[in-house]
mmCIF file with all atom_site columns, C-alpha atoms and ligand atoms in Angstrom:
data_model
loop_
_atom_site.group_PDB
_atom_site.id
_atom_site.type_symbol
_atom_site.label_atom_id
_atom_site.label_alt_id
_atom_site.label_comp_id
_atom_site.label_asym_id
_atom_site.label_entity_id
_atom_site.label_seq_id
_atom_site.pdbx_PDB_ins_code
_atom_site.Cartn_x
_atom_site.Cartn_y
_atom_site.Cartn_z
_atom_site.occupancy
_atom_site.B_iso_or_equiv
_atom_site.pdbx_formal_charge
_atom_site.auth_seq_id
_atom_site.auth_comp_id
_atom_site.auth_asym_id
_atom_site.auth_atom_id
_atom_site.pdbx_PDB_model_num
ATOM   1   C  CA  . MET S 1 1   ? -34.592 -1.262  -7.244  1.00 0.00 ? 1   MET S CA  1
ATOM   2   C  CA  . ASN S 1 2   ? -32.299 -0.230  -4.156  1.00 0.00 ? 2   ASN S CA  1
ATOM   3   C  CA  . ILE S 1 3   ? -30.024 2.562   -4.163  1.00 0.00 ? 3   ILE S CA  1
ATOM   4   C  CA  . THR S 1 4   ? -27.277 2.791   -1.585  1.00 0.00 ? 4   THR S CA  1
ATOM   5   C  CA  . ARG S 1 5   ? -26.032 6.176   -1.272  1.00 0.00 ? 5   ARG S CA  1
ATOM   6   C  CA  . ALA S 1 6   ? -22.470 7.221   -1.582  1.00 0.00 ? 6   ALA S CA  1
ATOM   7   C  CA  . ASN S 1 7   ? -22.467 8.589   2.059   1.00 0.00 ? 7   ASN S CA  1
ATOM   8   C  CA  . SER S 1 8   ? -23.247 5.280   3.503   1.00 0.00 ? 8   SER S CA  1
ATOM   9   C  CA  . LEU S 1 9   ? -20.099 3.369   1.769   1.00 0.00 ? 9   LEU S CA  1
ATOM   10  C  CA  . ALA S 1 10  ? -17.788 4.284   4.461   1.00 0.00 ? 10  ALA S CA  1
ATOM   11  C  CA  . PRO S 1 11  ? -14.349 3.601   3.475   1.00 0.00 ? 11  PRO S CA  1
ATOM   12  C  CA  . LYS S 1 12  ? -12.440 1.227   5.956   1.00 0.00 ? 12  LYS S CA  1
ATOM   13  C  CA  . ARG S 1 13  ? -8.903  1.166   6.578   1.00 0.00 ? 13  ARG S CA  1
ATOM   14  C  CA  . GLY S 1 14  ? -7.051  -1.787  5.059   1.00 0.00 ? 14  GLY S CA  1
ATOM   15  C  CA  . PRO S 1 15  ? -5.639  -3.882  7.899   1.00 0.00 ? 15  PRO S CA  1
ATOM   16  C  CA  . SER S 1 16  ? -1.835  -3.553  8.391   1.00 0.00 ? 16  SER S CA  1
ATOM   17  C  CA  . ASP S 1 17  ? -1.432  -7.494  8.374   1.00 0.00 ? 17  ASP S CA  1
ATOM   18  C  CA  . TYR S 1 18  ? -2.435  -7.439  4.894   1.00 0.00 ? 18  TYR S CA  1
ATOM   19  C  CA  . PHE S 1 19  ? -1.293  -3.904  3.525   1.00 0.00 ? 19  PHE S CA  1
ATOM   20  C  CA  . THR S 1 20  ? 1.674   -1.707  3.944   1.00 0.00 ? 20  THR S CA  1
ATOM   21  C  CA  . GLY S 1 21  ? 1.013   1.819   4.136   1.00 0.00 ? 21  GLY S CA  1
ATOM   22  C  CA  . THR S 1 22  ? -2.658  3.582   4.166   1.00 0.00 ? 22  THR S CA  1
ATOM   23  C  CA  . VAL S 1 23  ? -5.239  1.849   2.098   1.00 0.00 ? 23  VAL S CA  1
ATOM   24  C  CA  . TRP S 1 24  ? -8.899  2.627   1.968   1.00 0.00 ? 24  TRP S CA  1
ATOM   25  C  CA  . LEU S 1 25  ? -11.445 -0.227  1.022   1.00 0.00 ? 25  LEU S CA  1
ATOM   26  C  CA  . GLU S 1 26  ? -15.124 0.578   -0.162  1.00 0.00 ? 26  GLU S CA  1
ATOM   27  C  CA  . GLU S 1 27  ? -17.076 -2.366  -0.141  1.00 0.00 ? 27  GLU S CA  1
ATOM   28  C  CA  . VAL S 1 28  ? -19.515 -1.648  -3.038  1.00 0.00 ? 28  VAL S CA  1
ATOM   29  C  CA  . THR S 1 29  ? -21.327 -5.284  -2.721  1.00 0.00 ? 29  THR S CA  1
ATOM   30  C  CA  . SER S 1 30  ? -22.330 -5.127  0.926   1.00 0.00 ? 30  SER S CA  1
ATOM   31  C  CA  . ALA S 1 31  ? -25.761 -6.375  1.846   1.00 0.00 ? 31  ALA S CA  1
ATOM   32  C  CA  . PRO S 1 32  ? -28.285 -6.777  0.411   1.00 0.00 ? 32  PRO S CA  1
ATOM   33  C  CA  . TYR S 1 33  ? -26.637 -8.398  -2.611  1.00 0.00 ? 33  TYR S CA  1
ATOM   34  C  CA  . ALA S 1 34  ? -26.945 -12.344 -2.488  1.00 0.00 ? 34  ALA S CA  1
ATOM   35  C  CA  . SER S 1 35  ? -24.044 -13.006 -4.608  1.00 0.00 ? 35  SER S CA  1
ATOM   36  C  CA  . ASP S 1 36  ? -20.625 -14.468 -4.154  1.00 0.00 ? 36  ASP S CA  1
ATOM   37  C  CA  . VAL S 1 37  ? -19.317 -11.628 -6.594  1.00 0.00 ? 37  VAL S CA  1
ATOM   38  C  CA  . ARG S 1 38  ? -17.489 -9.113  -4.444  1.00 0.00 ? 38  ARG S CA  1
ATOM   39  C  CA  . VAL S 1 39  ? -16.746 -5.687  -5.798  1.00 0.00 ? 39  VAL S CA  1
ATOM   40  C  CA  . VAL S 1 40  ? -14.547 -3.180  -3.740  1.00 0.00 ? 40  VAL S CA  1
ATOM   41  C  CA  . VAL S 1 41  ? -12.922 0.316   -4.508  1.00 0.00 ? 41  VAL S CA  1
ATOM   42  C  CA  . ALA S 1 42  ? -9.342  0.252   -3.132  1.00 0.00 ? 42  ALA S CA  1
ATOM   43  C  CA  . THR S 1 43  ? -7.498  3.630   -2.722  1.00 0.00 ? 43  THR S CA  1
ATOM   44  C  CA  . PHE S 1 44  ? -3.840  3.334   -2.190  1.00 0.00 ? 44  PHE S CA  1
ATOM   45  C  CA  . GLU S 1 45  ? -1.712  6.308   -0.740  1.00 0.00 ? 45  GLU S CA  1
ATOM   46  C  CA  . PRO S 1 46  ? 1.702   6.746   -2.394  1.00 0.00 ? 46  PRO S CA  1
ATOM   47  C  CA  . GLY S 1 47  ? 3.972   3.833   -1.610  1.00 0.00 ? 47  GLY S CA  1
ATOM   48  C  CA  . ALA S 1 48  ? 1.097   1.949   -0.041  1.00 0.00 ? 48  ALA S CA  1
ATOM   49  C  CA  . ARG S 1 49  ? 0.493   -1.666  -1.378  1.00 0.00 ? 49  ARG S CA  1
ATOM   50  C  CA  . THR S 1 50  ? -1.127  -5.244  -0.651  1.00 0.00 ? 50  THR S CA  1
ATOM   51  C  CA  . ALA S 1 51  ? 0.828   -8.102  0.895   1.00 0.00 ? 51  ALA S CA  1
ATOM   52  C  CA  . TRP S 1 52  ? 1.704   -10.910 -1.432  1.00 0.00 ? 52  TRP S CA  1
ATOM   53  C  CA  . HIS S 1 53  ? -1.562  -12.846 -1.866  1.00 0.00 ? 53  HIS S CA  1
ATOM   54  C  CA  . THR S 1 54  ? -3.795  -15.095 -4.234  1.00 0.00 ? 54  THR S CA  1
ATOM   55  C  CA  . HIS S 1 55  ? -7.496  -15.353 -5.012  1.00 0.00 ? 55  HIS S CA  1
ATOM   56  C  CA  . PRO S 1 56  ? -9.366  -18.618 -4.989  1.00 0.00 ? 56  PRO S CA  1
ATOM   57  C  CA  . HIS S 1 57  ? -11.302 -17.660 -8.284  1.00 0.00 ? 57  HIS S CA  1
ATOM   58  C  CA  . GLY S 1 58  ? -8.983  -15.078 -9.698  1.00 0.00 ? 58  GLY S CA  1
ATOM   59  C  CA  . GLN S 1 59  ? -9.324  -11.075 -9.468  1.00 0.00 ? 59  GLN S CA  1
ATOM   60  C  CA  . LEU S 1 60  ? -10.029 -8.475  -11.955 1.00 0.00 ? 60  LEU S CA  1
ATOM   61  C  CA  . LEU S 1 61  ? -8.758  -4.897  -11.500 1.00 0.00 ? 61  LEU S CA  1
ATOM   62  C  CA  . GLN S 1 62  ? -9.374  -1.761  -13.315 1.00 0.00 ? 62  GLN S CA  1
ATOM   63  C  CA  . ILE S 1 63  ? -7.366  1.189   -12.376 1.00 0.00 ? 63  ILE S CA  1
ATOM   64  C  CA  . VAL S 1 64  ? -9.676  4.272   -11.920 1.00 0.00 ? 64  VAL S CA  1
ATOM   65  C  CA  . SER S 1 65  ? -7.277  6.976   -10.791 1.00 0.00 ? 65  SER S CA  1
ATOM   66  C  CA  . GLY S 1 66  ? -3.415  7.851   -10.034 1.00 0.00 ? 66  GLY S CA  1
ATOM   67  C  CA  . ALA S 1 67  ? -0.710  5.453   -11.012 1.00 0.00 ? 67  ALA S CA  1
ATOM   68  C  CA  . GLY S 1 68  ? -0.054  1.987   -9.669  1.00 0.00 ? 68  GLY S CA  1
ATOM   69  C  CA  . ARG S 1 69  ? 2.352   -0.991  -9.842  1.00 0.00 ? 69  ARG S CA  1
ATOM   70  C  CA  . VAL S 1 70  ? 1.356   -4.727  -9.990  1.00 0.00 ? 70  VAL S CA  1
ATOM   71  C  CA  . GLN S 1 71  ? 3.501   -7.695  -9.973  1.00 0.00 ? 71  GLN S CA  1
ATOM   72  C  CA  . LYS S 1 72  ? 3.108   -11.501 -10.448 1.00 0.00 ? 72  LYS S CA  1
ATOM   73  C  CA  . ALA S 1 73  ? 5.514   -13.511 -8.620  1.00 0.00 ? 73  ALA S CA  1
ATOM   74  C  CA  . GLY S 1 74  ? 8.316   -14.730 -10.981 1.00 0.00 ? 74  GLY S CA  1
ATOM   75  C  CA  . GLU S 1 75  ? 7.889   -11.724 -13.295 1.00 0.00 ? 75  GLU S CA  1
ATOM   76  C  CA  . GLY S 1 76  ? 9.040   -8.163  -12.849 1.00 0.00 ? 76  GLY S CA  1
ATOM   77  C  CA  . MET S 1 77  ? 6.968   -4.988  -11.432 1.00 0.00 ? 77  MET S CA  1
ATOM   78  C  CA  . VAL S 1 78  ? 4.995   -3.318  -14.040 1.00 0.00 ? 78  VAL S CA  1
ATOM   79  C  CA  . THR S 1 79  ? 3.343   0.203   -13.839 1.00 0.00 ? 79  THR S CA  1
ATOM   80  C  CA  . VAL S 1 80  ? -0.430  0.483   -14.447 1.00 0.00 ? 80  VAL S CA  1
ATOM   81  C  CA  . LEU S 1 81  ? -2.537  3.481   -15.249 1.00 0.00 ? 81  LEU S CA  1
ATOM   82  C  CA  . PRO S 1 82  ? -6.192  4.598   -15.389 1.00 0.00 ? 82  PRO S CA  1
ATOM   83  C  CA  . GLY S 1 83  ? -8.223  2.396   -17.551 1.00 0.00 ? 83  GLY S CA  1
ATOM   84  C  CA  . ASP S 1 84  ? -5.882  -0.444  -17.600 1.00 0.00 ? 84  ASP S CA  1
ATOM   85  C  CA  . VAL S 1 85  ? -7.512  -3.837  -16.850 1.00 0.00 ? 85  VAL S CA  1
ATOM   86  C  CA  . ILE S 1 86  ? -5.711  -6.460  -15.140 1.00 0.00 ? 86  ILE S CA  1
ATOM   87  C  CA  . TRP S 1 87  ? -6.716  -10.259 -14.597 1.00 0.00 ? 87  TRP S CA  1
ATOM   88  C  CA  . PHE S 1 88  ? -4.934  -12.372 -12.061 1.00 0.00 ? 88  PHE S CA  1
ATOM   89  C  CA  . GLU S 1 89  ? -5.499  -16.030 -12.479 1.00 0.00 ? 89  GLU S CA  1
ATOM   90  C  CA  . PRO S 1 90  ? -6.870  -18.239 -9.582  1.00 0.00 ? 90  PRO S CA  1
ATOM   91  C  CA  . GLY S 1 91  ? -4.008  -18.995 -7.215  1.00 0.00 ? 91  GLY S CA  1
ATOM   92  C  CA  . GLU S 1 92  ? -1.567  -16.598 -8.817  1.00 0.00 ? 92  GLU S CA  1
ATOM   93  C  CA  . ARG S 1 93  ? 0.700   -15.188 -6.303  1.00 0.00 ? 93  ARG S CA  1
ATOM   94  C  CA  . HIS S 1 94  ? 0.705   -11.308 -6.716  1.00 0.00 ? 94  HIS S CA  1
ATOM   95  C  CA  . TRP S 1 95  ? 0.547   -7.752  -5.235  1.00 0.00 ? 95  TRP S CA  1
ATOM   96  C  CA  . HIS S 1 96  ? -0.950  -4.535  -6.102  1.00 0.00 ? 96  HIS S CA  1
ATOM   97  C  CA  . GLY S 1 97  ? -0.379  -0.896  -4.934  1.00 0.00 ? 97  GLY S CA  1
ATOM   98  C  CA  . ALA S 1 98  ? 0.240   2.631   -5.639  1.00 0.00 ? 98  ALA S CA  1
ATOM   99  C  CA  . ALA S 1 99  ? 3.390   4.264   -7.242  1.00 0.00 ? 99  ALA S CA  1
ATOM   100 C  CA  . PRO S 1 100 ? 5.888   5.836   -4.854  1.00 0.00 ? 100 PRO S CA  1
ATOM   101 C  CA  . ASP S 1 101 ? 4.848   9.355   -5.472  1.00 0.00 ? 101 ASP S CA  1
ATOM   102 C  CA  . ARG S 1 102 ? 1.042   9.114   -6.648  1.00 0.00 ? 102 ARG S CA  1
ATOM   103 C  CA  . ARG S 1 103 ? -1.966  7.838   -5.131  1.00 0.00 ? 103 ARG S CA  1
ATOM   104 C  CA  . MET S 1 104 ? -3.735  4.920   -6.956  1.00 0.00 ? 104 MET S CA  1
ATOM   105 C  CA  . ALA S 1 105 ? -7.434  3.799   -6.795  1.00 0.00 ? 105 ALA S CA  1
ATOM   106 C  CA  . HIS S 1 106 ? -8.768  0.732   -8.459  1.00 0.00 ? 106 HIS S CA  1
ATOM   107 C  CA  . LEU S 1 107 ? -11.992 -1.214  -8.788  1.00 0.00 ? 107 LEU S CA  1
ATOM   108 C  CA  . ALA S 1 108 ? -11.509 -4.953  -7.722  1.00 0.00 ? 108 ALA S CA  1
ATOM   109 C  CA  . VAL S 1 109 ? -13.899 -7.593  -8.580  1.00 0.00 ? 109 VAL S CA  1
ATOM   110 C  CA  . GLN S 1 110 ? -13.485 -11.280 -7.308  1.00 0.00 ? 110 GLN S CA  1
ATOM   111 C  CA  . ARG S 1 111 ? -15.659 -14.203 -6.184  1.00 0.00 ? 111 ARG S CA  1
ATOM   112 C  CA  . ALA S 1 112 ? -15.629 -15.717 -2.527  1.00 0.00 ? 112 ALA S CA  1
ATOM   113 C  CA  . ASP S 1 113 ? -15.065 -19.220 -2.026  1.00 0.00 ? 113 ASP S CA  1
ATOM   114 C  CA  . GLU S 1 114 ? -17.298 -21.648 -0.209  1.00 0.00 ? 114 GLU S CA  1
ATOM   115 C  CA  . ALA S 1 115 ? -16.255 -20.471 3.063   1.00 0.00 ? 115 ALA S CA  1
ATOM   116 C  CA  . GLY S 1 116 ? -16.546 -16.754 2.028   1.00 0.00 ? 116 GLY S CA  1
ATOM   117 C  CA  . LYS S 1 117 ? -12.983 -16.061 1.632   1.00 0.00 ? 117 LYS S CA  1
ATOM   118 C  CA  . THR S 1 118 ? -11.818 -13.855 -1.380  1.00 0.00 ? 118 THR S CA  1
ATOM   119 C  CA  . ALA S 1 119 ? -8.075  -13.917 -0.706  1.00 0.00 ? 119 ALA S CA  1
ATOM   120 C  CA  . THR S 1 120 ? -5.296  -15.992 0.915   1.00 0.00 ? 120 THR S CA  1
ATOM   121 C  CA  . TRP S 1 121 ? -2.933  -13.377 2.455   1.00 0.00 ? 121 TRP S CA  1
ATOM   122 C  CA  . GLN S 1 122 ? 0.998   -14.069 2.665   1.00 0.00 ? 122 GLN S CA  1
ATOM   123 C  CA  . GLU S 1 123 ? 3.872   -11.919 3.571   1.00 0.00 ? 123 GLU S CA  1
ATOM   124 C  CA  . GLN S 1 124 ? 4.162   -8.225  3.011   1.00 0.00 ? 124 GLN S CA  1
ATOM   125 C  CA  . VAL S 1 125 ? 5.982   -6.934  -0.121  1.00 0.00 ? 125 VAL S CA  1
ATOM   126 C  CA  . SER S 1 126 ? 9.628   -6.106  0.568   1.00 0.00 ? 126 SER S CA  1
ATOM   127 C  CA  . ASP S 1 127 ? 10.869  -2.632  -0.471  1.00 0.00 ? 127 ASP S CA  1
ATOM   128 C  CA  . VAL S 1 128 ? 13.129  -4.230  -2.982  1.00 0.00 ? 128 VAL S CA  1
ATOM   129 C  CA  . ASP S 1 129 ? 10.319  -6.084  -4.770  1.00 0.00 ? 129 ASP S CA  1
ATOM   130 C  CA  . TYR S 1 130 ? 8.195   -2.769  -4.524  1.00 0.00 ? 130 TYR S CA  1
ATOM   131 C  CA  . ALA S 1 131 ? 10.864  -0.880  -6.337  1.00 0.00 ? 131 ALA S CA  1
ATOM   132 C  CA  . GLY S 1 132 ? 11.321  -3.421  -9.191  1.00 0.00 ? 132 GLY S CA  1
ATOM   133 C  CA  . SER S 1 133 ? 14.582  -4.489  -11.065 1.00 0.00 ? 133 SER S CA  1
ATOM   134 C  CA  . PRO S 1 134 ? 16.340  -1.780  -12.443 1.00 0.00 ? 134 PRO S CA  1
ATOM   135 C  CA  . PRO S 1 135 ? 16.267  -1.444  -16.313 1.00 0.00 ? 135 PRO S CA  1
ATOM   136 C  CA  . SER S 1 136 ? 18.803  -4.046  -17.873 1.00 0.00 ? 136 SER S CA  1
ATOM   137 C  CA  . GLY S 1 137 ? 21.865  -2.446  -19.085 1.00 0.00 ? 137 GLY S CA  1
ATOM   138 C  CA  . THR S 1 138 ? 22.280  -0.410  -15.676 1.00 0.00 ? 138 THR S CA  1
ATOM   139 C  CA  . VAL S 1 139 ? 24.818  -1.472  -13.208 1.00 0.00 ? 139 VAL S CA  1
HETATM 140 MN MN1 . MN  P 2 .   ? -5.286  -9.199  -5.588  1.00 0.00 ? 1   MN  P MN1 1
#
Protein backbone atom coordinates (compact mmCIF):
# COMPACT_ATOMS: atom_id res chain seq x y z
CA MET A 1 0.00 0.00 0.00
CA ASN A 2 1.14 3.51 -0.77
CA ILE A 3 -0.69 6.64 0.32
CA THR A 4 0.09 9.88 -1.48
CA ARG A 5 -1.16 12.64 0.78
CA ALA A 6 -3.35 15.33 -0.71
CA ASN A 7 -0.91 18.10 0.15
CA SER A 8 1.77 16.52 -2.07
CA LEU A 9 -0.51 16.58 -5.16
CA ALA A 10 0.21 20.21 -5.89
CA PRO A 11 -2.00 21.43 -8.75
CA LYS A 12 -0.05 22.74 -11.75
CA ARG A 13 -1.26 25.53 -13.98
CA GLY A 14 -2.41 24.26 -17.41
CA PRO A 15 -0.02 25.66 -20.07
CA SER A 16 -1.40 28.57 -22.11
CA ASP A 17 -0.54 26.79 -25.38
CA TYR A 18 -3.22 24.19 -24.61
CA PHE A 19 -5.73 26.08 -22.46
CA THR A 20 -7.65 29.35 -22.57
CA GLY A 21 -8.00 30.99 -19.15
CA THR A 22 -6.95 29.53 -15.81
CA VAL A 23 -6.92 25.75 -15.43
CA TRP A 24 -5.42 23.72 -12.56
CA LEU A 25 -4.23 20.16 -13.21
CA GLU A 26 -3.75 17.68 -10.40
CA GLU A 27 -1.99 14.53 -11.59
CA VAL A 28 -3.44 11.64 -9.54
CA THR A 29 -1.36 8.98 -11.29
CA SER A 30 2.13 10.28 -10.80
CA ALA A 31 4.97 7.95 -9.74
CA PRO A 32 5.13 5.23 -8.38
CA TYR A 33 2.37 3.88 -10.67
CA ALA A 34 3.68 1.66 -13.45
CA SER A 35 0.75 1.97 -15.81
CA ASP A 36 -0.10 3.75 -19.04
CA VAL A 37 -3.38 4.88 -17.46
CA ARG A 38 -3.33 8.56 -16.52
CA VAL A 39 -5.83 10.13 -14.13
CA VAL A 40 -6.01 13.89 -13.72
CA VAL A 41 -8.36 16.19 -11.82
CA ALA A 42 -8.75 19.39 -13.83
CA THR A 43 -10.35 22.53 -12.42
CA PHE A 44 -11.38 25.26 -14.86
CA GLU A 45 -12.13 28.82 -13.75
CA PRO A 46 -15.25 30.39 -15.31
CA GLY A 47 -14.78 30.70 -19.10
CA ALA A 48 -11.62 28.56 -19.13
CA ARG A 49 -11.39 25.63 -21.55
CA THR A 50 -8.97 23.32 -23.31
CA ALA A 51 -7.80 23.92 -26.87
CA TRP A 52 -9.21 21.57 -29.51
CA HIS A 53 -7.47 18.20 -29.19
CA THR A 54 -7.64 14.43 -29.63
CA HIS A 55 -6.58 11.48 -27.46
CA PRO A 56 -4.81 8.45 -28.99
CA HIS A 57 -6.77 5.98 -26.86
CA GLY A 58 -9.85 8.08 -26.11
CA GLN A 59 -10.73 9.82 -22.85
CA LEU A 60 -13.27 9.42 -20.07
CA LEU A 61 -14.43 12.47 -18.11
CA GLN A 62 -16.64 12.63 -15.06
CA ILE A 63 -17.85 16.06 -14.03
CA VAL A 64 -17.16 16.45 -10.30
CA SER A 65 -18.44 19.95 -9.56
CA GLY A 66 -19.72 23.16 -11.09
CA ALA A 67 -21.06 23.47 -14.62
CA GLY A 68 -19.18 22.68 -17.82
CA ARG A 69 -19.28 22.65 -21.57
CA VAL A 70 -18.07 20.00 -24.03
CA GLN A 71 -18.08 19.82 -27.80
CA LYS A 72 -17.20 17.24 -30.41
CA ALA A 73 -16.14 18.74 -33.76
CA GLY A 74 -19.06 18.90 -36.16
CA GLU A 75 -21.67 18.87 -33.39
CA GLY A 76 -23.07 21.52 -31.07
CA MET A 77 -21.73 22.56 -27.68
CA VAL A 78 -23.33 20.66 -24.79
CA THR A 79 -23.70 21.71 -21.13
CA VAL A 80 -22.57 19.07 -18.61
CA LEU A 81 -23.19 18.84 -14.87
CA PRO A 82 -21.79 16.97 -11.84
CA GLY A 83 -22.10 13.20 -12.20
CA ASP A 84 -22.23 13.30 -16.01
CA VAL A 85 -19.76 10.91 -17.67
CA ILE A 86 -18.41 11.76 -21.13
CA TRP A 87 -16.46 9.41 -23.40
CA PHE A 88 -14.44 10.72 -26.36
CA GLU A 89 -13.44 8.11 -28.93
CA PRO A 90 -9.77 7.72 -29.93
CA GLY A 91 -8.89 10.48 -32.39
CA GLU A 92 -12.17 12.35 -31.84
CA ARG A 93 -11.57 16.11 -32.05
CA HIS A 94 -13.13 17.92 -29.06
CA TRP A 95 -12.74 20.38 -26.20
CA HIS A 96 -13.97 20.68 -22.61
CA GLY A 97 -14.21 23.55 -20.16
CA ALA A 98 -16.17 25.54 -17.60
CA ALA A 99 -19.39 27.48 -18.14
CA PRO A 100 -18.87 31.26 -18.52
CA ASP A 101 -20.07 32.03 -14.99
CA ARG A 102 -19.23 28.81 -13.10
CA ARG A 103 -16.12 26.85 -12.23
CA MET A 104 -15.99 23.24 -13.36
CA ALA A 105 -13.88 20.33 -12.10
CA HIS A 106 -13.68 16.99 -13.84
CA LEU A 107 -11.87 13.72 -13.41
CA ALA A 108 -10.11 12.70 -16.63
CA VAL A 109 -8.93 9.17 -17.42
CA GLN A 110 -6.83 8.41 -20.50
CA ARG A 111 -4.09 6.06 -21.66
CA ALA A 112 -0.69 7.20 -22.86
CA ASP A 113 0.54 5.95 -26.24
CA GLU A 114 3.89 4.22 -26.82
CA ALA A 115 5.62 7.63 -26.75
CA GLY A 116 3.99 8.54 -23.44
CA LYS A 117 1.63 11.02 -25.11
CA THR A 118 -2.00 11.30 -23.93
CA ALA A 119 -3.20 14.10 -26.24
CA THR A 120 -2.49 15.84 -29.54
CA TRP A 121 -3.14 19.56 -29.16
CA GLN A 122 -4.60 21.80 -31.87
CA GLU A 123 -5.82 25.42 -32.04
CA GLN A 124 -7.57 27.29 -29.21
CA VAL A 125 -11.37 27.24 -29.05
CA SER A 126 -12.76 30.51 -30.43
CA ASP A 127 -15.24 32.58 -28.43
CA VAL A 128 -17.84 31.76 -31.10
CA ASP A 129 -17.37 28.00 -30.71
CA TYR A 130 -17.27 28.37 -26.93
CA ALA A 131 -20.58 30.28 -26.94
CA GLY A 132 -22.24 27.55 -28.99
CA SER A 133 -25.00 27.94 -31.55
CA PRO A 134 -28.04 29.96 -30.54
CA PRO A 135 -31.19 27.88 -30.05
CA SER A 136 -32.86 27.19 -33.41
CA GLY A 137 -35.62 29.64 -34.20
CA THR A 138 -33.82 32.70 -32.90
CA VAL A 139 -32.71 35.35 -35.37
MN1 LIG B 1 -9.99 15.73 -23.91
